[in-house]
Amino acid sequence: MSASPNPAAAGAELEFSLKNRRTWVNLALTILAIGLAIFAALPLASVLVMLLTRGVPVLSLALFTELPPGAGTVGGGIGNAIVGTIVVVLVASAFALPLGFMAAVYLAEYGGSSPLATAVRFSGKILTGMPSILAGVFAYASVVTLMGSFSAWAGGIATGILMVPVVMLTAEEALRMVPNKMRHAALGMGSTRAQMVLQVVIPTALPAIMTGVMLALARAMGETAPLLFTALFSNYWFEGLGEPIASLAVLIYNFSGSPFENQVELAWAASLVLVVLVLLANITAQFVFRRQKVQ
Amino acid sequence: MHSPHFLRSFHTLLAGLVFLLVGCAKQSEPTPSASVKGATPEPPAAATKVKLIGSGASFPAPIYDRWFKEFTKKDELITVDYQSVGSGQGVKAFVAGHTDFGASDAAMTDEEIKQAKDNVLLLPMTAGSIVLAYNLEGVTDLKLSRDAYTGIFLGTIKKWNDPKIKAANPDAKLPDLPIALVHRSDGSGTTFVFTQHLAAINEAWKTKPGVGKSVEWPTGIGAKGNEGVSAQIKQTPGAIGYIEFAYAVLSKQPMAALENKATKYVAPSLESATASLGAVELPADMRAWVTDPEGEGSYPIVTYTWILAKKKYDDPAKAAALKKVLAWSLTEGQKLSPSLHYIPLPDKVATKVQEAVAQIN
Amino acid sequence: MSAADTDLGLARVPAASGSGTVPLLQRVVDRAFRTMTISFGVLVIVLLVGIVYQVLIHAWPAMGQWGVEFLTKPTWDPNTNSYGILAEIAGTLYTSFLALIFGGILGLTVALVTSQGFLSPRWELIFKNLIELLAAIPSVVYGLWGIFVLIPTIRPIAQWLHDSLGFLPFFSTPFKGPGILPSALVLSIMILPTVTAVSREALAAVPARLPAAAYGLGATQWEVIWSVMLPTASGGVFGSLVLGLGRALGETMALAMLVGNAQEFGWSLLSPGTTLAALLANHFPEAGELEVNALMYAALLLLAITLLVNALGTYIMFRTTRNLQGLG
């Protein structure tokens, strides 16, 4: 409860009276602000409620084991899309994690504020803000054109491009947080720079790095635009990285514009599954890894 | 340095991911698939799996989906993965060699055939009609005259209770509601056929917006695919848009009866569409459209839809597989057409296409 | 480390002496590792340059052919190869600025409510996590929600706005469904977490003496906020808005699903429109060579706009944190 602090005059009493203009203006603004804040949380509530009410009824074994239904057919499932999302994210990680991580090691341990390091950091910042459709365009022009077909490789690389800056910037921050005294201690015992980094700094920063990795994974799972004309989509189970592949994000996009009820229901179910996966990744990042503080 | 708990959870997570990936890869058949491009030629009779990748028109997607699934039931070794992305994308991907076959209601232009180095066979596989589906509460048998529907799409008729619409529907309760036009946002063969028809019956349309897979619509909202247009019409009161007949039937949407060349109002149906198609003579390159069919019972907007195949494939296994799929679709598959609301190919046409299919190697 | 050394049978010299020899193998590994990290750092730059290069070489012919006219033409016609992105630029800017207004006001309010002592610390944390949850939801799910929940919900309101306030340019067209208003609303929800998080940081950076002094003089909570907190944190708050704008400008999927894909621009919130990112998503997969060049020209502009805004936002944040350090 807000009580106006007492005036400087000695002996005056604390008063809270709504007859005081300043007091009721304050109260009104507080009510307005809290109301607006609740209003801001409404869409989230709405999204979650919709996901649950329209997604949960569709949950069944069939959802996870069947393939997407064609136009006008009944039933169907999203099994291949779940597998596809995991595959694409794994390909993306295989490309983005080493790249982002090693670049972060460079920035934190070797680069400092040299011109090259500044350029690398700047590139990372630009990549962070890049519209996701451009990652898809680049992957199309390079991977799809080179391979001569749509593929999980192309989709993975397009998604990976979006992961690189997140991994790089959070890993750099994590590495920087390792206290210098640990570095000095290692060097003082006669280790080389590389040994110090590999055996002291990185293991210490690993939990924080993993937090960044999980956040990057969470983002990657939900990206649609990079996959539209790289991984395309598939109505069958995953058989090889050189072929088009299904994904939850593209399935939701495709089925969201469908006039057929069962396809729309699957879009909601896929959204529920996707959001659950993303939340799991976020929670893992927040709780499993943040718990492990530097000892 | 780290608690055993952390390392354990980290390793478990990693192991879990690897396990998932390996387990998922094993979902597929253990026999190797012959889907690598340019592989050394194998005798087509070998018991290897073949997967054909195709993309294109949304117009025939319902029937292609059904055909390909039925075919795989018959012959487990061949699977066909077809994506409904629109004729524009289908042609481009096929010409670039990113897919094994394409599909388009606009066939291919000479320019596109040249880009594909002439290694193209245009194969009409089925036919359908384009209907004007609408969303008007309480109005079930809408009749649209030529003036009415060209006016709607030109944007000159903006409300449902416009006199031009009222004239043909004296008993209908047409509301004072703005017309919400829905067209395609992607490159579409359906758009091509529809604009071709509009240009044939209306001089103004020929110059602007003209004919094409993608045109600049004077008004309206764009949606992706026949699917998207159908969905948008369903969700928007007062909407009208052009979609393939099967979509309207499958999603249970009312369709307008259109005034044809013989000034009769014809409702879309398999009979009225078949009547229009009968007049089409397929030339050697198998591209033909009837933009304004004659006959009293003819529904005015019908078209064939083509599968785009290569004359010569690098991979003989793929060529053989595609031939089998197409041959089946042209015989057994045609029997499924009416139940899926598509027009079976006239016998003459089917024979001609079979001859062309035989050329694939 | 010592175990590895003795395993290799190599003598270990304390580095404190400063003149010890490090075994050759370790020296090689050391240099190799360093070189590896440098190359990966360079690879990141190469990646960015590669992307910009791809866009540029395709955009160049289009730039040469149309120049600035491209930015002022409102038509996009693949048949006559006549391309212009006026409608897209206008749509991108209009939806983003609207999102900034809604999302900015809401975001700042949430930042204030969760940091200025209105709620108990436990509720502050709950609210903070809830808002972060908003950021975790993929944009395609927002698009789905927009189509099936938001648009039907605002339809009656939009009809009423058109019927009664239709003389205003903002409501002058009838509501068709997808369009500027639903897009701006969804965009504002999407940038809300960014604005909130960065504003909270900016507010937290205000030295505690300043509000304490104001309270000591007898100010109410809101007087403190208006006269002390916001002005001091204004740089950071402004930075949060700019970063939010940057996010909105680059958004693709939710807008492709909700903006209506109509090649037109109108001030009416109820009309459909188009944006640069939606143009790319819709037309790129089927574009022939000339159209690809035009699309890459549009992509270049999109890249330039988002880059500029994000750089501006980062710079503002950098400057304000520096300035605030002096007050501490």
mmCIF file of N, CA and C in Angstrom, chain A residues 68-73 83 86-87 90 140 144-145 147-150 182 199-200 202-207 210 214 217 228-229 232-239 243-244 253-254 256-261 263 284 288-289 292-293 295, chain B residues 1-3 5-6 9-10 13 17 20-21 24-25 27-28 33 35 37 49 51 53 55 61-62 65-66 68-69 72 79-83 85 89 92-93 96-99 224 226-231 234-235 247 250-251 253:
data_model
loop_
_atom_site.group_PDB
_atom_site.id
_atom_site.type_symbol
_atom_site.label_atom_id
_atom_site.label_comp_id
_atom_site.label_asym_id
_atom_site.label_seq_id
_atom_site.Cartn_x
_atom_site.Cartn_y
_atom_site.Cartn_z
ATOM 1 N N PRO A 68 0.970 -36.909 -41.876
ATOM 2 C CA PRO A 68 -0.041 -35.871 -42.119
ATOM 3 C C PRO A 68 -1.083 -36.305 -43.138
ATOM 4 N N PRO A 69 -2.326 -35.935 -42.957
ATOM 5 C CA PRO A 69 -3.395 -36.349 -43.870
ATOM 6 C C PRO A 69 -3.416 -35.477 -45.119
ATOM 7 N N GLY A 70 -3.824 -36.071 -46.215
ATOM 8 C CA GLY A 70 -3.992 -35.305 -47.442
ATOM 9 C C GLY A 70 -5.270 -34.503 -47.373
ATOM 10 N N ALA A 71 -5.516 -33.726 -48.421
ATOM 11 C CA ALA A 71 -6.712 -32.875 -48.437
ATOM 12 C C ALA A 71 -7.962 -33.740 -48.396
ATOM 13 N N GLY A 72 -8.853 -33.408 -47.504
ATOM 14 C CA GLY A 72 -10.137 -34.086 -47.490
ATOM 15 C C GLY A 72 -10.131 -35.478 -46.896
ATOM 16 N N THR A 73 -8.994 -35.934 -46.404
ATOM 17 C CA THR A 73 -9.006 -37.246 -45.744
ATOM 18 C C THR A 73 -9.098 -37.030 -44.238
ATOM 19 N N VAL A 83 9.821 -35.611 -35.578
ATOM 20 C CA VAL A 83 11.152 -36.144 -35.882
ATOM 21 C C VAL A 83 11.926 -35.153 -36.736
ATOM 22 N N ILE A 86 13.410 -32.209 -34.866
ATOM 23 C CA ILE A 86 14.593 -32.602 -34.098
ATOM 24 C C ILE A 86 15.785 -32.782 -35.029
ATOM 25 N N VAL A 87 15.573 -33.430 -36.169
ATOM 26 C CA VAL A 87 16.667 -33.647 -37.113
ATOM 27 C C VAL A 87 17.234 -32.323 -37.609
ATOM 28 N N LEU A 90 19.214 -30.616 -35.020
ATOM 29 C CA LEU A 90 20.506 -31.273 -34.813
ATOM 30 C C LEU A 90 21.497 -30.885 -35.902
ATOM 31 N N TYR A 140 19.110 -21.286 -49.793
ATOM 32 C CA TYR A 140 18.597 -21.719 -51.092
ATOM 33 C C TYR A 140 19.657 -21.475 -52.161
ATOM 34 N N VAL A 144 20.844 -25.420 -51.689
ATOM 35 C CA VAL A 144 19.876 -26.079 -52.577
ATOM 36 C C VAL A 144 20.374 -26.062 -54.011
ATOM 37 N N THR A 145 20.898 -24.919 -54.429
ATOM 38 C CA THR A 145 21.372 -24.809 -55.805
ATOM 39 C C THR A 145 22.550 -25.748 -56.043
ATOM 40 N N MET A 147 23.350 -28.556 -54.247
ATOM 41 C CA MET A 147 22.987 -29.960 -54.119
ATOM 42 C C MET A 147 22.004 -30.387 -55.191
ATOM 43 N N GLY A 148 21.291 -29.421 -55.750
ATOM 44 C CA GLY A 148 20.313 -29.738 -56.770
ATOM 45 C C GLY A 148 19.008 -30.269 -56.237
ATOM 46 N N SER A 149 18.782 -30.139 -54.946
ATOM 47 C CA SER A 149 17.492 -30.584 -54.411
ATOM 48 C C SER A 149 17.237 -29.920 -53.070
ATOM 49 N N PHE A 150 15.965 -29.961 -52.675
ATOM 50 C CA PHE A 150 15.623 -29.500 -51.337
ATOM 51 C C PHE A 150 16.086 -30.571 -50.356
ATOM 52 N N MET A 182 41.340 -17.561 -11.890
ATOM 53 C CA MET A 182 41.475 -18.954 -12.289
ATOM 54 C C MET A 182 42.420 -19.074 -13.475
ATOM 55 N N GLN A 199 41.028 -26.605 -20.311
ATOM 56 C CA GLN A 199 40.874 -27.415 -19.112
ATOM 57 C C GLN A 199 40.386 -26.646 -17.908
ATOM 58 N N VAL A 200 40.426 -25.322 -17.995
ATOM 59 C CA VAL A 200 39.972 -24.535 -16.840
ATOM 60 C C VAL A 200 38.765 -23.659 -17.195
ATOM 61 N N ILE A 202 36.796 -23.230 -20.012
ATOM 62 C CA ILE A 202 35.589 -23.785 -20.648
ATOM 63 C C ILE A 202 34.793 -24.662 -19.682
ATOM 64 N N PRO A 203 35.445 -25.588 -18.985
ATOM 65 C CA PRO A 203 34.638 -26.390 -18.058
ATOM 66 C C PRO A 203 33.916 -25.534 -17.019
ATOM 67 N N THR A 204 34.571 -24.473 -16.575
ATOM 68 C CA THR A 204 33.931 -23.622 -15.576
ATOM 69 C C THR A 204 32.736 -22.891 -16.161
ATOM 70 N N ALA A 205 32.886 -22.447 -17.398
ATOM 71 C CA ALA A 205 31.810 -21.663 -18.006
ATOM 72 C C ALA A 205 30.740 -22.535 -18.619
ATOM 73 N N LEU A 206 30.964 -23.850 -18.616
ATOM 74 C CA LEU A 206 30.060 -24.744 -19.355
ATOM 75 C C LEU A 206 28.582 -24.589 -19.002
ATOM 76 N N PRO A 207 28.209 -24.520 -17.746
ATOM 77 C CA PRO A 207 26.769 -24.365 -17.466
ATOM 78 C C PRO A 207 26.168 -23.134 -18.117
ATOM 79 N N MET A 210 25.874 -23.708 -21.773
ATOM 80 C CA MET A 210 24.757 -24.585 -22.107
ATOM 81 C C MET A 210 23.434 -23.834 -22.056
ATOM 82 N N MET A 214 20.880 -23.927 -25.101
ATOM 83 C CA MET A 214 19.480 -24.335 -25.017
ATOM 84 C C MET A 214 18.563 -23.237 -25.546
ATOM 85 N N LEU A 217 18.695 -23.386 -29.225
ATOM 86 C CA LEU A 217 17.916 -24.532 -29.695
ATOM 87 C C LEU A 217 16.425 -24.217 -29.664
ATOM 88 N N LEU A 228 11.111 -22.803 -45.472
ATOM 89 C CA LEU A 228 10.083 -22.822 -46.506
ATOM 90 C C LEU A 228 10.554 -23.300 -47.868
ATOM 91 N N PHE A 229 11.711 -22.793 -48.307
ATOM 92 C CA PHE A 229 12.162 -23.274 -49.620
ATOM 93 C C PHE A 229 13.554 -23.876 -49.528
ATOM 94 N N LEU A 232 11.731 -27.586 -47.483
ATOM 95 C CA LEU A 232 10.390 -27.790 -48.055
ATOM 96 C C LEU A 232 9.530 -28.523 -47.022
ATOM 97 N N PHE A 233 8.977 -29.657 -47.375
ATOM 98 C CA PHE A 233 8.197 -30.452 -46.437
ATOM 99 C C PHE A 233 8.124 -31.857 -46.988
ATOM 100 N N SER A 234 7.747 -32.799 -46.146
ATOM 101 C CA SER A 234 7.618 -34.174 -46.626
ATOM 102 C C SER A 234 6.413 -34.816 -45.967
ATOM 103 N N ASN A 235 5.749 -35.673 -46.700
ATOM 104 C CA ASN A 235 4.612 -36.368 -46.116
ATOM 105 C C ASN A 235 4.989 -37.730 -45.577
ATOM 106 N N TYR A 236 6.290 -38.007 -45.601
ATOM 107 C CA TYR A 236 6.751 -39.321 -45.159
ATOM 108 C C TYR A 236 7.758 -39.189 -44.042
ATOM 109 N N TRP A 237 8.113 -40.343 -43.471
ATOM 110 C CA TRP A 237 9.077 -40.361 -42.385
ATOM 111 C C TRP A 237 10.474 -40.016 -42.894
ATOM 112 N N PHE A 238 11.283 -39.566 -41.976
ATOM 113 C CA PHE A 238 12.645 -39.183 -42.287
ATOM 114 C C PHE A 238 13.421 -40.374 -42.836
ATOM 115 N N GLU A 239 14.052 -40.162 -44.014
ATOM 116 C CA GLU A 239 14.818 -41.263 -44.586
ATOM 117 C C GLU A 239 16.239 -40.869 -44.923
ATOM 118 N N GLU A 243 17.129 -35.314 -48.525
ATOM 119 C CA GLU A 243 15.773 -35.183 -49.058
ATOM 120 C C GLU A 243 15.010 -34.121 -48.299
ATOM 121 N N PRO A 244 13.875 -33.654 -48.886
ATOM 122 C CA PRO A 244 13.036 -32.727 -48.128
ATOM 123 C C PRO A 244 12.573 -33.384 -46.830
ATOM 124 N N TYR A 253 2.402 -23.821 -40.402
ATOM 125 C CA TYR A 253 2.179 -22.799 -41.417
ATOM 126 C C TYR A 253 1.264 -23.318 -42.517
ATOM 127 N N ASN A 254 1.542 -24.516 -43.030
ATOM 128 C CA ASN A 254 0.728 -25.063 -44.109
ATOM 129 C C ASN A 254 -0.714 -25.306 -43.673
ATOM 130 N N SER A 256 -2.327 -24.077 -41.173
ATOM 131 C CA SER A 256 -3.067 -22.938 -40.625
ATOM 132 C C SER A 256 -3.971 -22.334 -41.696
ATOM 133 N N GLY A 257 -3.575 -22.549 -42.971
ATOM 134 C CA GLY A 257 -4.384 -21.989 -44.039
ATOM 135 C C GLY A 257 -5.229 -23.049 -44.698
ATOM 136 N N SER A 258 -5.648 -24.039 -43.934
ATOM 137 C CA SER A 258 -6.393 -25.136 -44.525
ATOM 138 C C SER A 258 -7.881 -25.020 -44.226
ATOM 139 N N PRO A 259 -8.711 -25.368 -45.207
ATOM 140 C CA PRO A 259 -10.151 -25.333 -44.956
ATOM 141 C C PRO A 259 -10.657 -26.614 -44.311
ATOM 142 N N PHE A 260 -9.766 -27.578 -44.096
ATOM 143 C CA PHE A 260 -10.199 -28.872 -43.564
ATOM 144 C C PHE A 260 -9.972 -28.943 -42.060
ATOM 145 N N GLU A 261 -11.037 -29.264 -41.342
ATOM 146 C CA GLU A 261 -10.996 -29.244 -39.880
ATOM 147 C C GLU A 261 -9.886 -30.093 -39.296
ATOM 148 N N GLN A 263 -7.048 -30.922 -40.482
ATOM 149 C CA GLN A 263 -5.725 -30.338 -40.659
ATOM 150 C C GLN A 263 -5.516 -29.157 -39.704
ATOM 151 N N THR A 284 15.072 -26.062 -19.207
ATOM 152 C CA THR A 284 16.360 -26.718 -19.024
ATOM 153 C C THR A 284 17.455 -25.671 -18.918
ATOM 154 N N VAL A 288 18.203 -26.325 -15.062
ATOM 155 C CA VAL A 288 19.206 -27.386 -14.977
ATOM 156 C C VAL A 288 20.607 -26.821 -15.007
ATOM 157 N N PHE A 289 20.825 -25.840 -15.891
ATOM 158 C CA PHE A 289 22.194 -25.377 -16.052
ATOM 159 C C PHE A 289 22.522 -24.208 -15.153
ATOM 160 N N GLN A 292 23.983 -24.927 -11.679
ATOM 161 C CA GLN A 292 25.383 -25.313 -11.483
ATOM 162 C C GLN A 292 26.248 -24.068 -11.472
ATOM 163 N N LYS A 293 26.391 -23.496 -10.333
ATOM 164 C CA LYS A 293 27.219 -22.292 -10.245
ATOM 165 C C LYS A 293 28.691 -22.661 -10.212
ATOM 166 N N GLN A 295 32.048 -23.398 -8.740
ATOM 167 C CA GLN A 295 32.371 -23.896 -7.393
ATOM 168 C C GLN A 295 33.636 -23.246 -6.848
ATOM 169 N N MET B 1 35.386 -30.373 -10.212
ATOM 170 C CA MET B 1 35.043 -28.977 -10.417
ATOM 171 C C MET B 1 33.541 -28.818 -10.570
ATOM 172 N N HIS B 2 32.877 -29.797 -11.198
ATOM 173 C CA HIS B 2 31.423 -29.739 -11.294
ATOM 174 C C HIS B 2 30.823 -30.856 -10.481
ATOM 175 N N SER B 3 29.634 -30.567 -10.011
ATOM 176 C CA SER B 3 28.978 -31.619 -9.246
ATOM 177 C C SER B 3 28.680 -32.773 -10.189
ATOM 178 N N HIS B 5 26.171 -34.338 -10.362
ATOM 179 C CA HIS B 5 24.786 -34.173 -10.830
ATOM 180 C C HIS B 5 24.749 -33.462 -12.184
ATOM 181 N N PHE B 6 25.558 -32.416 -12.290
ATOM 182 C CA PHE B 6 25.537 -31.664 -13.541
ATOM 183 C C PHE B 6 26.036 -32.516 -14.688
ATOM 184 N N SER B 9 23.519 -35.085 -15.741
ATOM 185 C CA SER B 9 22.374 -34.597 -16.523
ATOM 186 C C SER B 9 22.817 -34.185 -17.909
ATOM 187 N N PHE B 10 24.010 -33.628 -18.009
ATOM 188 C CA PHE B 10 24.516 -33.208 -19.311
ATOM 189 C C PHE B 10 24.696 -34.415 -20.220
ATOM 190 N N LEU B 13 21.394 -35.946 -21.310
ATOM 191 C CA LEU B 13 20.745 -35.156 -22.357
ATOM 192 C C LEU B 13 21.357 -35.490 -23.706
ATOM 193 N N LEU B 17 19.617 -37.339 -26.939
ATOM 194 C CA LEU B 17 19.484 -36.763 -28.270
ATOM 195 C C LEU B 17 20.023 -37.708 -29.325
ATOM 196 N N LEU B 20 17.691 -40.569 -29.836
ATOM 197 C CA LEU B 20 16.506 -40.137 -30.582
ATOM 198 C C LEU B 20 16.797 -40.123 -32.070
ATOM 199 N N LEU B 21 17.970 -39.564 -32.394
ATOM 200 C CA LEU B 21 18.299 -39.424 -33.801
ATOM 201 C C LEU B 21 18.478 -40.790 -34.442
ATOM 202 N N CYS B 24 15.208 -42.547 -34.797
ATOM 203 C CA CYS B 24 14.352 -42.006 -35.847
ATOM 204 C C CYS B 24 14.846 -42.409 -37.216
ATOM 205 N N ALA B 25 16.165 -42.441 -37.374
ATOM 206 C CA ALA B 25 16.670 -42.851 -38.680
ATOM 207 C C ALA B 25 16.273 -44.274 -38.962
ATOM 208 N N GLN B 27 13.560 -45.566 -38.264
ATOM 209 C CA GLN B 27 12.142 -45.645 -38.578
ATOM 210 C C GLN B 27 11.922 -46.089 -40.010
ATOM 211 N N SER B 28 12.856 -45.609 -40.877
ATOM 212 C CA SER B 28 12.687 -45.930 -42.290
ATOM 213 C C SER B 28 13.132 -47.361 -42.549
ATOM 214 N N SER B 33 17.740 -46.815 -50.379
ATOM 215 C CA SER B 33 16.848 -46.245 -51.389
ATOM 216 C C SER B 33 17.673 -45.732 -52.555
ATOM 217 N N SER B 35 17.532 -43.085 -54.207
ATOM 218 C CA SER B 35 17.120 -41.724 -54.486
ATOM 219 C C SER B 35 18.295 -40.771 -54.648
ATOM 220 N N LYS B 37 20.832 -38.783 -56.814
ATOM 221 C CA LYS B 37 20.828 -38.387 -58.209
ATOM 222 C C LYS B 37 22.098 -38.833 -58.910
ATOM 223 N N LYS B 49 14.099 -49.486 -53.100
ATOM 224 C CA LYS B 49 13.028 -48.525 -52.959
ATOM 225 C C LYS B 49 13.354 -47.275 -53.762
ATOM 226 N N LYS B 51 12.112 -43.211 -54.208
ATOM 227 C CA LYS B 51 11.251 -42.138 -53.720
ATOM 228 C C LYS B 51 11.264 -41.013 -54.738
ATOM 229 N N ILE B 53 10.220 -37.179 -55.741
ATOM 230 C CA ILE B 53 9.855 -35.925 -55.096
ATOM 231 C C ILE B 53 9.232 -34.986 -56.122
ATOM 232 N N SER B 55 6.557 -31.336 -56.731
ATOM 233 C CA SER B 55 5.851 -30.221 -56.093
ATOM 234 C C SER B 55 5.144 -29.431 -57.164
ATOM 235 N N ALA B 61 -4.043 -31.208 -55.954
ATOM 236 C CA ALA B 61 -3.400 -31.847 -54.803
ATOM 237 C C ALA B 61 -4.254 -32.923 -54.129
ATOM 238 N N PRO B 62 -5.557 -32.713 -53.922
ATOM 239 C CA PRO B 62 -6.352 -33.768 -53.278
ATOM 240 C C PRO B 62 -6.315 -35.084 -54.039
ATOM 241 N N ASP B 65 -2.639 -36.622 -54.028
ATOM 242 C CA ASP B 65 -2.392 -37.208 -52.707
ATOM 243 C C ASP B 65 -2.965 -38.615 -52.642
ATOM 244 N N ARG B 66 -4.223 -38.723 -53.061
ATOM 245 C CA ARG B 66 -4.922 -39.991 -52.984
ATOM 246 C C ARG B 66 -4.296 -41.006 -53.919
ATOM 247 N N PHE B 68 -1.219 -41.187 -55.118
ATOM 248 C CA PHE B 68 0.106 -41.631 -54.713
ATOM 249 C C PHE B 68 0.036 -42.559 -53.504
ATOM 250 N N LYS B 69 -0.905 -42.266 -52.579
ATOM 251 C CA LYS B 69 -1.031 -43.158 -51.433
ATOM 252 C C LYS B 69 -1.563 -44.523 -51.874
ATOM 253 N N THR B 72 1.221 -46.552 -53.603
ATOM 254 C CA THR B 72 2.204 -47.163 -52.701
ATOM 255 C C THR B 72 1.623 -48.372 -51.999
ATOM 256 N N THR B 79 7.521 -44.751 -53.478
ATOM 257 C CA THR B 79 6.749 -43.726 -52.762
ATOM 258 C C THR B 79 6.895 -42.396 -53.488
ATOM 259 N N VAL B 80 5.829 -41.624 -53.495
ATOM 260 C CA VAL B 80 5.832 -40.333 -54.155
ATOM 261 C C VAL B 80 5.476 -39.259 -53.124
ATOM 262 N N ASP B 81 6.372 -38.312 -52.945
ATOM 263 C CA ASP B 81 6.173 -37.243 -51.968
ATOM 264 C C ASP B 81 5.818 -35.974 -52.726
ATOM 265 N N TYR B 82 4.551 -35.577 -52.670
ATOM 266 C CA TYR B 82 4.108 -34.422 -53.439
ATOM 267 C C TYR B 82 3.763 -33.264 -52.510
ATOM 268 N N GLN B 83 4.281 -32.094 -52.807
ATOM 269 C CA GLN B 83 3.996 -30.909 -51.997
ATOM 270 C C GLN B 83 3.154 -29.914 -52.784
ATOM 271 N N VAL B 85 2.453 -26.545 -53.467
ATOM 272 C CA VAL B 85 3.067 -25.246 -53.227
ATOM 273 C C VAL B 85 2.653 -24.202 -54.252
ATOM 274 N N GLN B 89 5.745 -22.176 -58.099
ATOM 275 C CA GLN B 89 6.881 -22.785 -57.418
ATOM 276 C C GLN B 89 7.187 -24.152 -58.016
ATOM 277 N N LYS B 92 9.122 -23.726 -61.294
ATOM 278 C CA LYS B 92 10.486 -23.247 -61.040
ATOM 279 C C LYS B 92 11.365 -24.363 -60.486
ATOM 280 N N ALA B 93 10.853 -25.103 -59.504
ATOM 281 C CA ALA B 93 11.655 -26.167 -58.894
ATOM 282 C C ALA B 93 11.960 -27.267 -59.902
ATOM 283 N N ALA B 96 14.566 -26.060 -62.405
ATOM 284 C CA ALA B 96 15.889 -26.006 -61.777
ATOM 285 C C ALA B 96 16.418 -27.390 -61.454
ATOM 286 N N GLY B 97 15.578 -28.409 -61.626
ATOM 287 C CA GLY B 97 16.030 -29.764 -61.342
ATOM 288 C C GLY B 97 16.010 -30.134 -59.868
ATOM 289 N N HIS B 98 15.334 -29.323 -59.065
ATOM 290 C CA HIS B 98 15.304 -29.634 -57.639
ATOM 291 C C HIS B 98 14.282 -30.710 -57.307
ATOM 292 N N THR B 99 13.347 -30.962 -58.222
ATOM 293 C CA THR B 99 12.354 -32.003 -57.968
ATOM 294 C C THR B 99 12.350 -32.971 -59.142
ATOM 295 N N LYS B 224 -2.587 -18.271 -49.501
ATOM 296 C CA LYS B 224 -1.643 -19.195 -50.134
ATOM 297 C C LYS B 224 -2.327 -20.484 -50.518
ATOM 298 N N ASN B 226 -4.853 -23.055 -53.067
ATOM 299 C CA ASN B 226 -6.301 -23.237 -53.086
ATOM 300 C C ASN B 226 -6.812 -23.454 -51.666
ATOM 301 N N GLU B 227 -5.954 -24.106 -50.865
ATOM 302 C CA GLU B 227 -6.336 -24.363 -49.481
ATOM 303 C C GLU B 227 -6.567 -23.058 -48.738
ATOM 304 N N GLY B 228 -5.594 -22.132 -48.886
ATOM 305 C CA GLY B 228 -5.673 -20.868 -48.152
ATOM 306 C C GLY B 228 -6.863 -20.030 -48.581
ATOM 307 N N VAL B 229 -7.133 -20.013 -49.910
ATOM 308 C CA VAL B 229 -8.269 -19.222 -50.378
ATOM 309 C C VAL B 229 -9.566 -19.804 -49.821
ATOM 310 N N SER B 230 -9.686 -21.137 -49.861
ATOM 311 C CA SER B 230 -10.896 -21.762 -49.307
ATOM 312 C C SER B 230 -11.068 -21.410 -47.845
ATOM 313 N N ALA B 231 -9.962 -21.522 -47.102
ATOM 314 C CA ALA B 231 -10.046 -21.246 -45.672
ATOM 315 C C ALA B 231 -10.451 -19.798 -45.422
ATOM 316 N N LYS B 234 -14.050 -19.193 -46.006
ATOM 317 C CA LYS B 234 -14.829 -19.775 -44.921
ATOM 318 C C LYS B 234 -14.856 -18.881 -43.694
ATOM 319 N N GLN B 235 -13.731 -18.192 -43.441
ATOM 320 C CA GLN B 235 -13.616 -17.418 -42.202
ATOM 321 C C GLN B 235 -14.130 -15.998 -42.315
ATOM 322 N N TYR B 247 -12.141 -28.553 -53.772
ATOM 323 C CA TYR B 247 -11.961 -27.871 -52.490
ATOM 324 C C TYR B 247 -13.289 -27.375 -51.951
ATOM 325 N N LEU B 250 -15.277 -30.480 -50.791
ATOM 326 C CA LEU B 250 -14.710 -31.116 -49.611
ATOM 327 C C LEU B 250 -14.840 -30.238 -48.370
ATOM 328 N N SER B 251 -14.790 -28.927 -48.539
ATOM 329 C CA SER B 251 -14.940 -28.073 -47.360
ATOM 330 C C SER B 251 -16.347 -27.518 -47.258
ATOM 331 N N GLN B 253 -18.503 -25.687 -49.137
ATOM 332 C CA GLN B 253 -18.779 -24.264 -49.323
ATOM 333 C C GLN B 253 -19.704 -24.057 -50.511
#
